């Protein structure tokens, strides 16, 4: 008897939100499993999005305290001044301060005017002070099913 092994590969690319065209040639990223994904960043950066509380337990008055956790992977302090967190609908929150070498920081998102993490899935974008994409992660509906659970990217 004989056997055939078929292998399939999927890829994703950073694209312009308005046109859908690739942002840059050769900047594709490998998918990361069901729901989550991490396309390659546009610029090199030691800062990464590593987790998000997308569907928090509702607080008083029905408010949700969504958070995004960043890490500085380098051996030097990094300034967050002018950096922004952004959702797929271009809502942003400007960051400030310094992230020491190896430090993690959980940032509470401004529910009134900052990024909003949709429970149906979406993207979280980290932009540097020049406005370039330093990191971008995506999540699907399956990551938001358990209220109060943190999604790891």
mmCIF file of C-alpha atoms in Angstrom:
data_model
loop_
_atom_site.group_PDB
_atom_site.id
_atom_site.type_symbol
_atom_site.label_atom_id
_atom_site.label_comp_id
_atom_site.label_asym_id
_atom_site.label_seq_id
_atom_site.Cartn_x
_atom_site.Cartn_y
_atom_site.Cartn_z
ATOM 1 C CA UNK A 1 0.000 0.000 0.000
ATOM 2 C CA UNK A 2 1.070 3.630 -0.444
ATOM 3 C CA UNK A 3 0.468 6.799 1.545
ATOM 4 C CA UNK A 4 0.401 10.444 0.584
ATOM 5 C CA UNK A 5 1.257 13.223 2.990
ATOM 6 C CA UNK A 6 -0.184 16.625 2.123
ATOM 7 C CA UNK A 7 1.009 19.708 3.963
ATOM 8 C CA UNK A 8 -0.718 23.060 3.977
ATOM 9 C CA UNK A 9 0.722 26.360 5.110
ATOM 10 C CA UNK A 10 -1.026 29.618 5.802
ATOM 11 C CA UNK A 11 0.495 33.067 5.966
ATOM 12 C CA UNK A 12 -0.685 36.567 6.686
ATOM 13 C CA UNK A 13 0.634 39.988 5.741
ATOM 14 C CA UNK A 14 0.432 43.473 7.196
ATOM 15 C CA UNK A 15 -2.030 45.363 5.029
ATOM 16 C CA UNK A 16 -3.268 48.902 4.793
ATOM 17 C CA UNK A 17 -6.606 49.098 6.637
ATOM 18 C CA UNK A 18 -8.189 51.315 3.964
ATOM 19 C CA UNK A 19 -6.975 49.665 0.733
ATOM 20 C CA UNK A 20 -6.133 46.125 1.775
ATOM 21 C CA UNK A 21 -2.832 46.332 -0.099
ATOM 22 C CA UNK A 22 0.344 44.955 1.531
ATOM 23 C CA UNK A 23 2.127 47.583 3.609
ATOM 24 C CA UNK A 24 5.562 46.317 2.576
ATOM 25 C CA UNK A 25 6.894 43.468 0.467
ATOM 26 C CA UNK A 26 8.551 40.648 2.341
ATOM 27 C CA UNK A 27 6.977 41.480 5.711
ATOM 28 C CA UNK A 28 4.656 38.486 6.041
ATOM 29 C CA UNK A 29 4.147 36.619 9.276
ATOM 30 C CA UNK A 30 3.226 33.078 10.157
ATOM 31 C CA UNK A 31 -0.167 32.506 11.750
ATOM 32 C CA UNK A 32 -0.165 31.488 15.440
ATOM 33 C CA UNK A 33 -2.960 29.019 15.826
ATOM 34 C CA UNK A 34 -6.713 29.286 16.045
ATOM 35 C CA UNK A 35 -7.696 32.856 16.687
ATOM 36 C CA UNK A 36 -4.450 34.566 17.701
ATOM 37 C CA UNK A 37 -1.923 35.879 15.212
ATOM 38 C CA UNK A 38 1.200 38.025 15.219
ATOM 39 C CA UNK A 39 2.176 39.475 11.836
ATOM 40 C CA UNK A 40 5.746 40.736 11.583
ATOM 41 C CA UNK A 41 6.152 44.316 12.861
ATOM 42 C CA UNK A 42 6.958 47.103 10.416
ATOM 43 C CA UNK A 43 9.888 48.416 12.517
ATOM 44 C CA UNK A 44 12.280 46.643 14.852
ATOM 45 C CA UNK A 45 11.314 47.137 18.478
ATOM 46 C CA UNK A 46 12.163 45.664 21.853
ATOM 47 C CA UNK A 47 8.596 46.345 23.049
ATOM 48 C CA UNK A 48 5.951 43.678 22.516
ATOM 49 C CA UNK A 49 2.301 43.104 23.363
ATOM 50 C CA UNK A 50 2.234 39.862 25.317
ATOM 51 C CA UNK A 51 -1.282 39.697 26.772
ATOM 52 C CA UNK A 52 -4.669 41.400 26.926
ATOM 53 C CA UNK A 53 -7.750 41.195 29.111
ATOM 54 C CA UNK A 54 -10.282 41.451 26.293
ATOM 55 C CA UNK A 55 -13.512 40.406 28.018
ATOM 56 C CA UNK A 56 -13.193 41.445 31.680
ATOM 57 C CA UNK A 57 -15.831 40.783 34.300
ATOM 58 C CA UNK A 58 -18.175 43.768 34.345
ATOM 59 C CA UNK A 59 -17.603 46.201 37.190
ATOM 60 C CA UNK A 60 -19.974 48.615 38.867
ATOM 61 C CA UNK A 61 -22.371 50.176 36.380
ATOM 62 C CA UNK A 62 -21.455 47.645 33.691
ATOM 63 C CA UNK A 63 -18.001 49.113 33.040
ATOM 64 C CA UNK A 64 -15.304 46.857 31.641
ATOM 65 C CA UNK A 65 -11.667 47.326 32.678
ATOM 66 C CA UNK A 66 -9.853 46.084 29.559
ATOM 67 C CA UNK A 67 -6.049 45.923 29.754
ATOM 68 C CA UNK A 68 -3.048 45.332 27.486
ATOM 69 C CA UNK A 69 0.273 44.047 28.854
ATOM 70 C CA UNK A 70 3.584 45.107 27.301
ATOM 71 C CA UNK A 71 7.117 43.787 27.842
ATOM 72 C CA UNK A 72 10.487 45.395 27.173
ATOM 73 C CA UNK A 73 12.534 42.455 25.861
ATOM 74 C CA UNK A 74 15.819 44.374 25.771
ATOM 75 C CA UNK A 75 18.577 44.954 28.317
ATOM 76 C CA UNK A 76 18.009 48.737 28.292
ATOM 77 C CA UNK A 77 15.203 51.023 29.471
ATOM 78 C CA UNK A 78 12.765 52.151 26.760
ATOM 79 C CA UNK A 79 10.763 55.370 26.751
ATOM 80 C CA UNK A 80 7.037 55.020 26.096
ATOM 81 C CA UNK A 81 6.601 58.758 25.533
ATOM 82 C CA UNK A 82 4.552 59.291 22.385
ATOM 83 C CA UNK A 83 3.892 55.567 21.825
ATOM 84 C CA UNK A 84 0.264 54.550 21.252
ATOM 85 C CA UNK A 85 -1.992 51.564 21.619
ATOM 86 C CA UNK A 86 -4.573 51.380 18.841
ATOM 87 C CA UNK A 87 -7.562 49.204 17.964
ATOM 88 C CA UNK A 88 -8.730 48.214 14.494
ATOM 89 C CA UNK A 89 -11.034 51.260 14.373
ATOM 90 C CA UNK A 90 -8.150 53.736 14.850
ATOM 91 C CA UNK A 91 -9.071 54.587 18.464
ATOM 92 C CA UNK A 92 -5.810 55.305 20.269
ATOM 93 C CA UNK A 93 -4.385 55.792 23.722
ATOM 94 C CA UNK A 94 -1.079 57.642 24.133
ATOM 95 C CA UNK A 95 1.447 56.089 26.496
ATOM 96 C CA UNK A 96 4.102 57.743 28.645
ATOM 97 C CA UNK A 97 6.820 56.840 31.082
ATOM 98 C CA UNK A 98 9.675 54.359 30.884
ATOM 99 C CA UNK A 99 9.703 50.588 30.697
ATOM 100 C CA UNK A 100 12.858 49.247 32.353
ATOM 101 C CA UNK A 101 14.831 46.323 30.910
ATOM 102 C CA UNK A 102 12.734 43.151 31.146
ATOM 103 C CA UNK A 103 9.833 45.008 32.763
ATOM 104 C CA UNK A 104 6.188 44.121 32.183
ATOM 105 C CA UNK A 105 3.503 46.801 32.353
ATOM 106 C CA UNK A 106 -0.242 46.264 32.301
ATOM 107 C CA UNK A 107 -2.000 49.290 30.858
ATOM 108 C CA UNK A 108 -5.653 49.975 31.668
ATOM 109 C CA UNK A 109 -7.447 51.097 28.514
ATOM 110 C CA UNK A 110 -9.484 54.292 28.664
ATOM 111 C CA UNK A 111 -13.054 53.030 28.198
ATOM 112 C CA UNK A 112 -14.334 56.449 27.109
ATOM 113 C CA UNK A 113 -11.861 57.404 24.385
ATOM 114 C CA UNK A 114 -9.159 54.730 24.116
ATOM 115 C CA UNK A 115 -8.938 51.467 22.197
ATOM 116 C CA UNK A 116 -11.866 49.098 22.625
ATOM 117 C CA UNK A 117 -11.233 45.368 22.394
ATOM 118 C CA UNK A 118 -14.163 43.790 20.583
ATOM 119 C CA UNK A 119 -15.435 40.472 21.925
ATOM 120 C CA UNK A 120 -15.957 39.245 18.344
ATOM 121 C CA UNK A 121 -12.191 39.420 17.630
ATOM 122 C CA UNK A 122 -9.871 42.110 16.365
ATOM 123 C CA UNK A 123 -6.383 43.584 16.372
ATOM 124 C CA UNK A 124 -4.302 45.446 18.943
ATOM 125 C CA UNK A 125 -1.580 47.656 17.501
ATOM 126 C CA UNK A 126 1.428 49.200 19.246
ATOM 127 C CA UNK A 127 2.805 52.257 17.417
ATOM 128 C CA UNK A 128 6.120 53.916 18.212
ATOM 129 C CA UNK A 129 6.547 57.673 18.685
ATOM 130 C CA UNK A 130 7.002 58.052 14.892
ATOM 131 C CA UNK A 131 3.652 56.324 14.241
ATOM 132 C CA UNK A 132 5.161 53.149 12.750
ATOM 133 C CA UNK A 133 3.767 49.751 13.771
ATOM 134 C CA UNK A 134 6.116 48.280 16.395
ATOM 135 C CA UNK A 135 3.881 45.285 17.202
ATOM 136 C CA UNK A 136 0.468 44.005 16.216
ATOM 137 C CA UNK A 137 -1.494 41.059 17.562
ATOM 138 C CA UNK A 138 -4.844 39.642 16.623
ATOM 139 C CA UNK A 139 -7.383 37.554 18.464
ATOM 140 C CA UNK A 140 -10.539 35.686 17.562
ATOM 141 C CA UNK A 141 -13.894 35.215 19.223
ATOM 142 C CA UNK A 142 -12.697 32.021 20.903
ATOM 143 C CA UNK A 143 -10.227 34.008 23.057
ATOM 144 C CA UNK A 144 -13.049 36.123 24.484
ATOM 145 C CA UNK A 145 -15.419 33.287 25.401
ATOM 146 C CA UNK A 146 -14.294 33.076 29.051
ATOM 147 C CA UNK A 147 -15.159 36.310 30.813
ATOM 148 C CA UNK A 148 -12.287 37.555 32.989
ATOM 149 C CA UNK A 149 -9.580 35.427 31.323
ATOM 150 C CA UNK A 150 -6.389 36.992 29.955
ATOM 151 C CA UNK A 151 -5.360 36.147 26.376
ATOM 152 C CA UNK A 152 -1.641 35.427 25.886
ATOM 153 C CA UNK A 153 -0.059 36.270 22.509
#
